Amino acid sequence: MKTYLVTGGAGFIGSNFIHYMFEKHAGSVRIINVDLLTYAGNLENLSDLKDNPDYTFIKADICDTEAISDIFAKNDVDIVVHFAAESHVDRSIRDPGIFARTNVIGTLNMLNCARCAWADGEGFKEGKKFLHVSTDEVYGSLTDEGTYFYETTPYDPHSPYSASKASSDFMVKAYVDTYHFPALITNCSNNYGPYQFPEKLIPLIINNVLSGKKLPVYGDGKNVRDWLYVMDHAKAIDMVIEKGRFGEKYNIGGHNEKQNIEIVKIIIDTIKEMLPADDPRQDHINYDLITYVEDRKGHDRRYAIAPDKIRAEIGWEPETMFPEGIRKTIRWYFDNTEWMEHVTSGDYQKYYEEMYK
Ligand code: NAD
Ligand code: TYD
């Protein structure tokens, strides 16, 4: 039985990862989910697990040394999977400070608490691993088609979000280089799937299409992202934990590059096709909802991952093709309207109104 400490497990990717782990390894993993429950954290994402004896939730701030040390002291943690972060670029442009605090100081605190708990003489106890979940945005922006981000691509972050994630990656690397700390890093492309907070492009567009609101497209709509279904990311993380080499980093991506405007049109077309012909919402669902708005400041033009290393070394490949993944995702949002109502009230609503008024 292995004990995992998952940070940020109440967020989008973290909650999907926890579901994946209990489906794949039921009975052989124990998971402690440590999350501060910011606007992005939602325990509803894991309500099915509340009676699972192998699952524990602890509300704590990753920057809180006493709270995190206490969790390590009371539990023999084998593996840390570190998701917790501020994750939205637009928010980072409005309020960079919280990104430095959570993403840089929080990661440093997690590393330090794990280092102290796992210390064994000059080295570390057997079997301990720290997986830092990062993003492809640390590499900056690509322009030319046919160029890709490799693990060797120099870091060139542009937004406060990507700069804070780049700093956290360097902090992990410093722990590996200085203390031979047993850490690994994954840098993944844009994820989509169930439980994603509707401030990110895909759930925002799905929600707005269904409720007949405008679909805000930044700039010319031709920025490109490389979209990966979230469960494929969860599987990649599980495989990197098992087979990855300490101190290494692995790029994860779907080889699924699309312009934002293509994504918006695919969502409109797919929702139209999936709704019954006599659904009253059919009347308002068309391309007229698309509204070009002012571009994001410092907007990265194109991200594209070369997942060659993870394929060769770990044997991981994306499995969910976009037409299937987007249908599964839309189906989930059709079936979880209450979830959407809950997360679109309160803080989010205020933010949304300020942003798109
Ligand atoms: P998310 O915003 O949905 O979830 C973040 C979670 O972290 C939330 O549950 C939040 O409550 C928690 N959290 C925030 N601050 C905290 C703190 N101080 N202490 C404890 N918990 C805190 O994010 P996500 O999209 O699930 O992303 C998870 C990780 O994956 C992040 O590190 C992100 O940088 C990385 N990533 C995301 C994507 C993507 O497309 N979403 C792609 C690549 C990498
Ligand atoms: P987002 O989901 O915020 O992810 P990231 O910025 O981390 O890649 O945005 C994806 C792309 O969609 C990005 O190019 C910005 C664009 N976008 C819009 O055009 N309209 C929107 O309302 C949002 C949220 C994003």
PDB file of C-alpha atoms in Angstrom, residues 26 30 37 44 50 60 88 131 138 147 176 215 226 252 271 283 296 299 310 323:
ATOM      1  CA  ALA A  26      -8.039   0.547  -5.875  1.00  0.00           C
ATOM      2  CA  ARG A  30      -4.009   5.621   0.017  1.00  0.00           C
ATOM      3  CA  LEU A  37     -10.158  25.287  -1.359  1.00  0.00           C
ATOM      4  CA  GLU A  44     -18.014  18.418  -4.981  1.00  0.00           C
ATOM      5  CA  LYS A  50     -16.085  10.724   0.937  1.00  0.00           C
ATOM      6  CA  ALA A  60      -4.391  23.378   4.363  1.00  0.00           C
ATOM      7  CA  HIS A  88      -5.301  31.068 -14.725  1.00  0.00           C
ATOM      8  CA  LEU A 131       6.378  14.795  -8.791  1.00  0.00           C
ATOM      9  CA  VAL A 138       7.267  27.910 -19.202  1.00  0.00           C
ATOM     10  CA  THR A 147       8.439  23.767 -34.350  1.00  0.00           C
ATOM     11  CA  VAL A 176      17.641  17.844  -7.260  1.00  0.00           C
ATOM     12  CA  LEU A 215     -18.477  33.681 -26.706  1.00  0.00           C
ATOM     13  CA  ASP A 226      -2.219  21.778 -27.962  1.00  0.00           C
ATOM     14  CA  ILE A 252       3.248  15.700 -22.025  1.00  0.00           C
ATOM     15  CA  ILE A 271     -23.463  20.898 -28.917  1.00  0.00           C
ATOM     16  CA  ASP A 283     -32.618  28.479 -31.673  1.00  0.00           C
ATOM     17  CA  ARG A 296      -4.986  39.260 -23.696  1.00  0.00           C
ATOM     18  CA  HIS A 299      -0.815  36.686 -25.352  1.00  0.00           C
ATOM     19  CA  ILE A 310       7.801  10.310 -22.672  1.00  0.00           C
ATOM     20  CA  PRO A 323     -13.622  14.407 -31.336  1.00  0.00           C
TER      21      PRO A 323
END
